[in-house]
PDB file of C-alpha atoms in Angstrom:
ATOM      1  CA  MET A 275      76.629 -35.982  46.224  1.00 55.00           C
ATOM      2  CA  ARG A 276      77.253 -36.659  42.554  1.00 54.00           C
ATOM      3  CA  ARG A 277      76.086 -40.273  42.873  1.00 54.00           C
ATOM      4  CA  ALA A 278      72.970 -39.121  44.694  1.00 56.00           C
ATOM      5  CA  ARG A 279      72.187 -36.615  41.946  1.00 52.00           C
ATOM      6  CA  ILE A 280      72.726 -39.255  39.286  1.00 51.00           C
ATOM      7  CA  TRP A 281      70.400 -41.695  41.057  1.00 52.00           C
ATOM      8  CA  ILE A 282      67.790 -38.990  41.541  1.00 55.00           C
ATOM      9  CA  GLY A 283      68.016 -38.078  37.853  1.00 50.00           C
ATOM     10  CA  LEU A 284      67.627 -41.716  36.807  1.00 49.00           C
ATOM     11  CA  ALA A 285      64.643 -42.137  39.111  1.00 53.00           C
ATOM     12  CA  LEU A 286      62.978 -39.039  37.679  1.00 51.00           C
ATOM     13  CA  ALA A 287      63.644 -40.260  34.125  1.00 49.00           C
ATOM     14  CA  VAL A 288      62.057 -43.647  34.889  1.00 46.00           C
ATOM     15  CA  VAL A 289      59.023 -41.959  36.468  1.00 46.00           C
ATOM     16  CA  TRP A 290      58.645 -39.660  33.454  1.00 50.00           C
ATOM     17  CA  LEU A 291      58.926 -42.632  31.088  1.00 47.00           C
ATOM     18  CA  PHE A 292      56.221 -44.594  32.888  1.00 48.00           C
ATOM     19  CA  ALA A 293      53.985 -41.521  33.031  1.00 49.00           C
ATOM     20  CA  SER A 294      54.324 -40.901  29.287  1.00 49.00           C
ATOM     21  CA  VAL A 295      53.555 -44.554  28.521  1.00 41.00           C
ATOM     22  CA  SER A 296      50.497 -44.512  30.784  1.00 44.00           C
ATOM     23  CA  THR A 297      49.182 -41.287  29.186  1.00 48.00           C
ATOM     24  CA  ALA A 298      49.687 -42.720  25.698  1.00 44.00           C
ATOM     25  CA  GLU A 299      47.900 -45.916  26.736  1.00 46.00           C
ATOM     26  CA  ALA A 300      45.043 -43.868  28.200  1.00 45.00           C
ATOM     27  CA  ARG A 301      44.717 -41.874  24.995  1.00 47.00           C
ATOM     28  CA  ARG A 302      44.664 -45.085  23.000  1.00 46.00           C
ATOM     29  CA  ARG A 303      41.907 -46.476  25.183  1.00 44.00           C
ATOM     30  CA  ARG A 304      39.870 -43.270  25.001  1.00 48.00           C
ATOM     31  CA  ARG A 305      39.947 -43.347  21.208  1.00 51.00           C
ATOM     32  CA  LYS A 306      36.380 -43.890  20.043  1.00 58.00           C
ATOM     33  CA  PRO A 307      35.577 -46.200  17.140  1.00 67.00           C
ATOM     34  CA  ASN A 308      34.359 -44.598  13.938  1.00 75.00           C
ATOM     35  CA  MET A 309      30.920 -46.170  14.142  1.00 80.00           C
ATOM     36  CA  PRO A 310      27.468 -44.562  14.202  1.00 85.00           C
ATOM     37  CA  ARG A 311      25.810 -44.102  17.560  1.00 83.00           C
ATOM     38  CA  GLY A 312      24.041 -47.285  18.595  1.00 84.00           C
ATOM     39  CA  HIS A 313      25.727 -49.397  15.907  1.00 86.00           C
ATOM     40  CA  SER A 314      26.378 -53.058  16.604  1.00 86.00           C
ATOM     41  CA  TRP A 315      27.142 -56.117  14.521  1.00 85.00           C
ATOM     42  CA  PRO A 316      25.227 -58.269  13.891  1.00 87.00           C
ATOM     43  CA  PRO A 317      22.505 -55.613  13.673  1.00 90.00           C
ATOM     44  CA  THR A 318      19.813 -55.479  16.324  1.00 90.00           C
ATOM     45  CA  GLN A 319      16.106 -55.605  15.591  1.00 92.00           C
ATOM     46  CA  ALA A 320      15.858 -51.845  16.182  1.00 91.00           C
ATOM     47  CA  MET A 321      18.513 -51.245  13.515  1.00 93.00           C
ATOM     48  CA  LYS A 322      16.651 -53.513  11.091  1.00 93.00           C
ATOM     49  CA  ASP A 323      13.375 -51.685  11.754  1.00 94.00           C
ATOM     50  CA  MET A 324      15.128 -48.380  11.147  1.00 94.00           C
ATOM     51  CA  GLY A 325      16.406 -49.760   7.830  1.00 95.00           C
ATOM     52  CA  LEU A 326      12.877 -50.750   6.782  1.00 96.00           C
ATOM     53  CA  GLN A 327      11.687 -47.226   7.526  1.00 96.00           C
ATOM     54  CA  CYS A 328      14.537 -45.851   5.416  1.00 96.00           C
ATOM     55  CA  GLN A 329      13.545 -48.091   2.504  1.00 96.00           C
ATOM     56  CA  ALA A 330       9.968 -46.828   2.736  1.00 96.00           C
ATOM     57  CA  ARG A 331      11.167 -43.212   2.636  1.00 96.00           C
ATOM     58  CA  LEU A 332      13.445 -44.044  -0.302  1.00 96.00           C
ATOM     59  CA  THR A 333      10.463 -45.434  -2.210  1.00 96.00           C
ATOM     60  CA  ALA A 334       8.476 -42.280  -1.408  1.00 96.00           C
ATOM     61  CA  LEU A 335      11.303 -40.189  -2.898  1.00 96.00           C
ATOM     62  CA  GLY A 336      10.877 -42.024  -6.201  1.00 95.00           C
ATOM     63  CA  VAL A 337      14.166 -43.935  -6.110  1.00 96.00           C
ATOM     64  CA  LYS A 338      13.881 -47.363  -7.750  1.00 95.00           C
ATOM     65  CA  TRP A 339      15.845 -49.716  -5.541  1.00 96.00           C
ATOM     66  CA  GLU A 340      16.218 -53.466  -5.129  1.00 94.00           C
ATOM     67  CA  ARG A 341      17.495 -55.846  -2.496  1.00 92.00           C
ATOM     68  CA  PRO A 342      20.915 -57.196  -3.500  1.00 89.00           C
ATOM     69  CA  VAL A 343      21.598 -60.904  -3.659  1.00 80.00           C
ATOM     70  CA  ALA A 344      24.604 -62.066  -1.650  1.00 68.00           C
ATOM     71  CA  PRO A 345      27.223 -63.685  -3.899  1.00 60.00           C
ATOM     72  CA  LYS A 346      27.701 -67.394  -3.394  1.00 54.00           C
ATOM     73  CA  GLU A 347      30.998 -68.395  -1.901  1.00 46.00           C
ATOM     74  CA  ARG A 348      33.002 -70.626  -4.206  1.00 41.00           C
ATOM     75  CA  LYS A 349      34.054 -74.017  -2.942  1.00 43.00           C
ATOM     76  CA  ARG A 350      37.748 -74.348  -2.412  1.00 46.00           C
ATOM     77  CA  ARG A 351      39.526 -77.295  -3.849  1.00 43.00           C
ATOM     78  CA  LYS A 352      41.288 -79.846  -1.675  1.00 43.00           C
ATOM     79  CA  ARG A 353      44.713 -78.636  -2.689  1.00 46.00           C
ATOM     80  CA  LYS A 354      43.773 -75.084  -1.809  1.00 50.00           C
ATOM     81  CA  ARG A 355      42.534 -76.177   1.587  1.00 47.00           C
ATOM     82  CA  LYS A 356      45.977 -77.492   2.406  1.00 46.00           C
ATOM     83  CA  ARG A 357      47.485 -74.106   1.693  1.00 50.00           C
ATOM     84  CA  LYS A 358      47.115 -71.545   4.407  1.00 46.00           C
ATOM     85  CA  ARG A 359      46.647 -68.175   2.853  1.00 45.00           C
ATOM     86  CA  LYS A 360      46.058 -65.063   4.889  1.00 43.00           C
ATOM     87  CA  ARG A 361      43.644 -62.647   3.273  1.00 42.00           C
ATOM     88  CA  LYS A 362      43.280 -59.132   4.549  1.00 40.00           C
ATOM     89  CA  LEU A 363      39.760 -57.870   5.122  1.00 39.00           C
ATOM     90  CA  ASN A 364      40.421 -54.534   3.446  1.00 38.00           C
ATOM     91  CA  ARG A 365      41.003 -56.335   0.134  1.00 40.00           C
ATOM     92  CA  SER A 366      37.628 -58.033   0.193  1.00 40.00           C
ATOM     93  CA  LYS A 367      35.441 -57.173  -2.807  1.00 47.00           C
ATOM     94  CA  SER A 368      32.312 -58.891  -1.519  1.00 54.00           C
ATOM     95  CA  TRP A 369      29.857 -56.542   0.195  1.00 59.00           C
ATOM     96  CA  ALA A 370      28.432 -59.561   2.059  1.00 60.00           C
ATOM     97  CA  ARG A 371      31.610 -59.659   4.177  1.00 58.00           C
ATOM     98  CA  GLY A 372      31.131 -56.080   5.301  1.00 68.00           C
ATOM     99  CA  GLN A 373      28.770 -54.532   7.821  1.00 84.00           C
ATOM    100  CA  ILE A 374      26.089 -52.910   5.656  1.00 92.00           C
ATOM    101  CA  VAL A 375      22.970 -52.880   7.822  1.00 93.00           C
ATOM    102  CA  THR A 376      20.423 -52.080   5.076  1.00 94.00           C
ATOM    103  CA  PRO A 377      21.990 -52.891   1.681  1.00 94.00           C
ATOM    104  CA  VAL A 378      20.192 -51.646  -1.419  1.00 95.00           C
ATOM    105  CA  VAL A 379      20.941 -51.523  -5.139  1.00 95.00           C
ATOM    106  CA  VAL A 380      19.684 -48.810  -7.484  1.00 95.00           C
ATOM    107  CA  PRO A 381      19.851 -50.303 -11.013  1.00 95.00           C
ATOM    108  CA  ASP A 382      19.691 -46.996 -12.917  1.00 94.00           C
ATOM    109  CA  MET A 383      21.899 -45.214 -10.313  1.00 95.00           C
ATOM    110  CA  VAL A 384      19.558 -42.216 -10.334  1.00 96.00           C
ATOM    111  CA  PHE A 385      19.044 -40.646  -6.921  1.00 96.00           C
ATOM    112  CA  GLY A 386      16.430 -37.953  -7.134  1.00 94.00           C
ATOM    113  CA  GLN A 387      17.659 -35.389  -9.637  1.00 95.00           C
ATOM    114  CA  VAL A 388      21.293 -36.488  -9.939  1.00 97.00           C
ATOM    115  CA  LYS A 389      22.951 -39.600 -11.343  1.00 96.00           C
ATOM    116  CA  LEU A 390      25.874 -41.554  -9.946  1.00 96.00           C
ATOM    117  CA  THR A 391      28.421 -43.032 -12.352  1.00 95.00           C
ATOM    118  CA  PRO A 392      31.310 -45.260 -11.263  1.00 94.00           C
ATOM    119  CA  ILE A 393      34.699 -44.364 -12.731  1.00 91.00           C
ATOM    120  CA  TRP A 394      36.424 -47.749 -12.574  1.00 83.00           C
ATOM    121  CA  ARG A 395      34.073 -50.531 -11.547  1.00 79.00           C
ATOM    122  CA  LYS A 396      30.843 -51.334 -13.345  1.00 80.00           C
ATOM    123  CA  GLY A 397      27.597 -50.333 -11.671  1.00 74.00           C
ATOM    124  CA  PRO A 398      25.258 -50.594 -10.009  1.00 85.00           C
ATOM    125  CA  GLN A 399      26.980 -50.873  -6.660  1.00 89.00           C
ATOM    126  CA  VAL A 400      25.670 -51.834  -3.246  1.00 93.00           C
ATOM    127  CA  LEU A 401      25.246 -49.086  -0.650  1.00 94.00           C
ATOM    128  CA  ASP A 402      23.381 -48.497   2.570  1.00 96.00           C
ATOM    129  CA  CYS A 403      19.858 -47.132   2.336  1.00 97.00           C
ATOM    130  CA  HIS A 404      20.728 -44.098   4.482  1.00 97.00           C
ATOM    131  CA  LEU A 405      23.428 -42.984   2.031  1.00 97.00           C
ATOM    132  CA  ALA A 406      21.006 -43.351  -0.872  1.00 97.00           C
ATOM    133  CA  GLU A 407      18.432 -41.295   1.027  1.00 97.00           C
ATOM    134  CA  ALA A 408      20.981 -38.583   1.876  1.00 97.00           C
ATOM    135  CA  ILE A 409      21.982 -38.202  -1.791  1.00 97.00           C
ATOM    136  CA  ALA A 410      18.348 -38.181  -2.940  1.00 97.00           C
ATOM    137  CA  LEU A 411      17.385 -35.504  -0.394  1.00 97.00           C
ATOM    138  CA  THR A 412      20.358 -33.298  -1.320  1.00 97.00           C
ATOM    139  CA  SER A 413      19.881 -33.773  -5.082  1.00 97.00           C
ATOM    140  CA  PRO A 414      17.345 -30.898  -5.565  1.00 96.00           C
ATOM    141  CA  ARG A 415      19.815 -28.357  -4.174  1.00 96.00           C
ATOM    142  CA  TRP A 416      22.639 -29.778  -6.266  1.00 97.00           C
ATOM    143  CA  HIS A 417      20.366 -29.772  -9.319  1.00 97.00           C
ATOM    144  CA  ALA A 418      19.519 -26.101  -8.744  1.00 96.00           C
ATOM    145  CA  LEU A 419      23.250 -25.418  -8.600  1.00 94.00           C
ATOM    146  CA  GLY A 420      23.736 -27.127 -11.970  1.00 95.00           C
ATOM    147  CA  VAL A 421      24.977 -30.576 -10.899  1.00 97.00           C
ATOM    148  CA  ARG A 422      23.694 -33.414 -13.060  1.00 97.00           C
ATOM    149  CA  GLU A 423      26.128 -36.260 -12.454  1.00 97.00           C
ATOM    150  CA  LEU A 424      28.488 -37.453  -9.719  1.00 97.00           C
ATOM    151  CA  ARG A 425      31.382 -39.658 -10.799  1.00 96.00           C
ATOM    152  CA  PHE A 426      32.714 -41.700  -7.922  1.00 96.00           C
ATOM    153  CA  SER A 427      35.369 -44.333  -7.311  1.00 92.00           C
ATOM    154  CA  SER A 428      34.046 -46.428  -4.463  1.00 86.00           C
ATOM    155  CA  ILE A 429      31.170 -46.740  -2.014  1.00 92.00           C
ATOM    156  CA  TYR A 430      31.655 -50.028  -0.202  1.00 90.00           C
ATOM    157  CA  GLN A 431      35.232 -50.887   0.687  1.00 88.00           C
ATOM    158  CA  TYR A 432      36.281 -52.735   3.825  1.00 87.00           C
ATOM    159  CA  ARG A 433      39.239 -50.667   5.011  1.00 87.00           C
ATOM    160  CA  GLU A 434      40.480 -48.342   7.718  1.00 89.00           C
ATOM    161  CA  VAL A 435      40.198 -44.561   7.975  1.00 91.00           C
ATOM    162  CA  ARG A 436      42.667 -42.526   5.918  1.00 88.00           C
ATOM    163  CA  TYR A 437      43.078 -38.952   7.087  1.00 89.00           C
ATOM    164  CA  LYS A 438      45.868 -36.367   6.834  1.00 86.00           C
ATOM    165  CA  GLY A 439      48.310 -38.741   5.214  1.00 86.00           C
ATOM    166  CA  SER A 440      48.022 -41.565   7.734  1.00 86.00           C
ATOM    167  CA  THR A 441      45.880 -44.672   8.174  1.00 86.00           C
ATOM    168  CA  SER A 442      44.329 -45.266  11.580  1.00 84.00           C
ATOM    169  CA  LYS A 443      43.070 -48.509  13.079  1.00 83.00           C
ATOM    170  CA  ALA A 444      39.475 -47.292  13.119  1.00 85.00           C
ATOM    171  CA  LEU A 445      37.156 -48.865  10.578  1.00 86.00           C
ATOM    172  CA  SER A 446      36.061 -46.527   7.794  1.00 90.00           C
ATOM    173  CA  ARG A 447      32.381 -45.955   7.100  1.00 92.00           C
ATOM    174  CA  HIS A 448      33.013 -47.237   3.599  1.00 93.00           C
ATOM    175  CA  ALA A 449      32.848 -50.666   5.244  1.00 91.00           C
ATOM    176  CA  LEU A 450      29.272 -49.826   6.298  1.00 93.00           C
ATOM    177  CA  GLY A 451      28.250 -48.574   2.861  1.00 93.00           C
ATOM    178  CA  LEU A 452      27.633 -45.111   4.335  1.00 95.00           C
ATOM    179  CA  ALA A 453      30.396 -43.184   2.510  1.00 96.00           C
ATOM    180  CA  ILE A 454      31.175 -42.298  -1.085  1.00 96.00           C
ATOM    181  CA  ASP A 455      34.273 -40.780  -2.759  1.00 96.00           C
ATOM    182  CA  VAL A 456      33.354 -38.403  -5.604  1.00 97.00           C
ATOM    183  CA  TYR A 457      36.152 -37.415  -7.982  1.00 97.00           C
ATOM    184  CA  GLU A 458      34.253 -35.538 -10.702  1.00 96.00           C
ATOM    185  CA  PHE A 459      31.065 -33.480 -11.037  1.00 97.00           C
ATOM    186  CA  VAL A 460      29.252 -32.909 -14.340  1.00 96.00           C
ATOM    187  CA  ASP A 461      27.147 -29.750 -14.737  1.00 95.00           C
ATOM    188  CA  ASP A 462      24.091 -29.042 -16.911  1.00 94.00           C
ATOM    189  CA  GLY A 463      26.311 -27.873 -19.774  1.00 92.00           C
ATOM    190  CA  GLY A 464      28.145 -31.211 -19.944  1.00 93.00           C
ATOM    191  CA  ARG A 465      31.353 -29.804 -18.476  1.00 94.00           C
ATOM    192  CA  THR A 466      33.313 -32.104 -16.179  1.00 95.00           C
ATOM    193  CA  HIS A 467      34.740 -30.524 -13.030  1.00 95.00           C
ATOM    194  CA  VAL A 468      37.635 -32.650 -11.760  1.00 95.00           C
ATOM    195  CA  VAL A 469      38.298 -32.129  -8.057  1.00 95.00           C
ATOM    196  CA  GLU A 470      42.054 -32.542  -8.354  1.00 93.00           C
ATOM    197  CA  ASP A 471      42.382 -30.016 -11.190  1.00 92.00           C
ATOM    198  CA  HIS A 472      39.553 -27.508 -10.671  1.00 92.00           C
ATOM    199  CA  TYR A 473      39.029 -27.249  -6.914  1.00 93.00           C
ATOM    200  CA  TRP A 474      41.743 -24.637  -6.419  1.00 90.00           C
ATOM    201  CA  GLY A 475      40.949 -22.893  -9.696  1.00 81.00           C
ATOM    202  CA  LEU A 476      39.145 -19.625 -10.291  1.00 68.00           C
ATOM    203  CA  GLY A 477      35.713 -21.234 -10.561  1.00 81.00           C
ATOM    204  CA  LEU A 478      33.343 -21.471  -7.609  1.00 89.00           C
ATOM    205  CA  PHE A 479      31.392 -24.502  -8.775  1.00 94.00           C
ATOM    206  CA  LEU A 480      33.094 -27.136  -6.595  1.00 95.00           C
ATOM    207  CA  PRO A 481      33.208 -24.944  -3.444  1.00 94.00           C
ATOM    208  CA  ALA A 482      29.495 -24.286  -3.943  1.00 95.00           C
ATOM    209  CA  VAL A 483      28.874 -28.047  -4.156  1.00 96.00           C
ATOM    210  CA  GLU A 484      30.781 -28.421  -0.893  1.00 95.00           C
ATOM    211  CA  VAL A 485      28.735 -25.700   0.797  1.00 95.00           C
ATOM    212  CA  VAL A 486      25.482 -27.372  -0.269  1.00 96.00           C
ATOM    213  CA  ALA A 487      26.645 -30.739   1.102  1.00 96.00           C
ATOM    214  CA  ASN A 488      27.682 -29.199   4.426  1.00 95.00           C
ATOM    215  CA  SER A 489      24.524 -27.140   4.867  1.00 94.00           C
ATOM    216  CA  SER A 490      22.094 -29.891   3.863  1.00 93.00           C
ATOM    217  CA  GLY A 491      22.309 -31.674   7.207  1.00 92.00           C
ATOM    218  CA  GLU A 492      22.192 -35.064   5.487  1.00 95.00           C
ATOM    219  CA  PHE A 493      25.931 -35.743   5.687  1.00 96.00           C
ATOM    220  CA  ARG A 494      27.869 -36.324   8.879  1.00 93.00           C
ATOM    221  CA  THR A 495      31.236 -35.481   7.359  1.00 92.00           C
ATOM    222  CA  VAL A 496      32.291 -33.763   4.152  1.00 95.00           C
ATOM    223  CA  ILE A 497      36.057 -34.027   3.614  1.00 95.00           C
ATOM    224  CA  THR A 498      37.498 -32.048   0.697  1.00 95.00           C
ATOM    225  CA  PRO A 499      40.965 -30.851  -0.400  1.00 94.00           C
ATOM    226  CA  LEU A 500      40.457 -27.784   1.784  1.00 92.00           C
ATOM    227  CA  ARG A 501      40.060 -29.855   4.939  1.00 92.00           C
ATOM    228  CA  ASP A 502      42.529 -32.640   4.153  1.00 92.00           C
ATOM    229  CA  PRO A 503      44.939 -31.855   1.301  1.00 92.00           C
ATOM    230  CA  ALA A 504      47.075 -34.912   2.097  1.00 91.00           C
ATOM    231  CA  SER A 505      44.619 -37.800   1.734  1.00 92.00           C
ATOM    232  CA  HIS A 506      41.659 -36.083   0.033  1.00 94.00           C
ATOM    233  CA  HIS A 507      43.368 -33.836  -2.490  1.00 92.00           C
ATOM    234  CA  ASP A 508      41.532 -35.347  -5.470  1.00 94.00           C
ATOM    235  CA  HIS A 509      38.030 -36.225  -4.239  1.00 95.00           C
ATOM    236  CA  PHE A 510      35.098 -35.373  -1.974  1.00 97.00           C
ATOM    237  CA  HIS A 511      34.430 -37.812   0.865  1.00 96.00           C
ATOM    238  CA  LEU A 512      30.731 -37.777   1.831  1.00 97.00           C
ATOM    239  CA  GLU A 513      29.401 -39.683   4.856  1.00 95.00           C
ATOM    240  CA  ALA A 514      25.692 -40.088   5.504  1.00 96.00           C
ATOM    241  CA  GLN A 515      24.299 -38.956   8.846  1.00 92.00           C
ATOM    242  CA  VAL A 516      22.730 -41.861  10.733  1.00 92.00           C
ATOM    243  CA  GLU A 517      22.189 -42.689  14.409  1.00 89.00           C
ATOM    244  CA  TYR A 518      20.698 -45.969  15.546  1.00 88.00           C
ATOM    245  CA  PRO A 519      18.629 -46.355  18.731  1.00 83.00           C
ATOM    246  CA  VAL A 520      20.786 -47.156  21.737  1.00 79.00           C
ATOM    247  CA  ALA A 521      19.693 -50.216  23.699  1.00 66.00           C
ATOM    248  CA  LYS A 522      19.917 -49.966  27.470  1.00 61.00           C
ATOM    249  CA  THR A 523      22.436 -52.350  28.978  1.00 55.00           C
ATOM    250  CA  ARG A 524      22.032 -54.140  32.284  1.00 51.00           C
ATOM    251  CA  ARG A 525      24.443 -51.786  33.999  1.00 53.00           C
ATOM    252  CA  ARG A 526      22.517 -48.735  32.860  1.00 56.00           C
ATOM    253  CA  ALA A 527      19.253 -50.340  33.926  1.00 58.00           C
ATOM    254  CA  ARG A 528      20.693 -51.114  37.359  1.00 64.00           C
ATOM    255  CA  SER A 529      22.047 -47.594  37.755  1.00 69.00           C
ATOM    256  CA  SER A 530      18.677 -46.125  36.815  1.00 70.00           C
ATOM    257  CA  ARG A 531      16.971 -48.372  39.376  1.00 74.00           C
ATOM    258  CA  LYS A 532      19.421 -47.277  42.063  1.00 77.00           C
ATOM    259  CA  ARG A 533      18.753 -43.639  41.243  1.00 79.00           C
ATOM    260  CA  ALA A 534      15.021 -44.225  41.479  1.00 80.00           C
ATOM    261  CA  ARG A 535      15.448 -45.881  44.885  1.00 82.00           C
ATOM    262  CA  LYS A 536      17.530 -42.975  46.156  1.00 82.00           C
ATOM    263  CA  ARG A 537      14.889 -40.525  44.993  1.00 81.00           C
ATOM    264  CA  ARG A 538      12.181 -42.479  46.818  1.00 81.00           C
ATOM    265  CA  ARG A 539      14.221 -42.527  50.027  1.00 83.00           C
ATOM    266  CA  ARG A 540      14.807 -38.800  49.847  1.00 82.00           C
ATOM    267  CA  ALA A 541      11.123 -38.205  49.283  1.00 80.00           C
ATOM    268  CA  ARG A 542      10.240 -40.344  52.323  1.00 80.00           C
ATOM    269  CA  ARG A 543      12.734 -38.491  54.506  1.00 80.00           C
ATOM    270  CA  ARG A 544      11.284 -35.152  53.448  1.00 76.00           C
ATOM    271  CA  ARG A 545       7.768 -36.332  54.279  1.00 75.00           C
ATOM    272  CA  ARG A 546       8.854 -37.513  57.734  1.00 75.00           C
ATOM    273  CA  ARG A 547      10.414 -34.133  58.447  1.00 67.00           C
TER     274      ARG A 547
END
């Protein structure tokens, strides 16, 4: 009896182990990539057309933008070719290696009624047209609140998502040029509001900026110290809202044809009755 119980216990343990592994594998497979709806790389013609429309709207908003020039790749020397060096993609500084669908450059870094100023790197920086449009459309509400300048650290950066103290395997929207990390806000009186120092203070300036960004409808995600104190304790993470047209695949087209055929057959049967 004891041996039978032991064998039964071992069998149940093995079954439980395989079940837990299968559920974890299923969760891993169900995990959706952090990409906009309809996004693909290289970009489709529909995505390019959508980018041209965004550039036209950006011009109508009065933003002076230019098309960036891709940096020329330097020729490696023969001795460097012999060496095999592995370079990680998240350390790449060239925006041409990323996946920015509609790259633009704003020389004066003025988006509507607010100005963007980089903290570390020299500007102007390359970003996607949809992010520039989102900032320009939200700028009147920020300007009415008293915001005059946004000091940021990075826009384009080919890396993974960092959230709640951990780094996932999903690609961040910084790699698409659709996200910006703002560390400081300057008001109309010239006062600098540092997110790390003043967000949890007595003032309501930074929470009001957050409310405006959330209620504008131009940003998909607004991550602040309130939402993620582990990885975003010192900056605002703003992601532009963009959805590309979804192209119908062959499977979807076939399924739609089958549905149409079934509907026709049902209609014929009803007529015969």
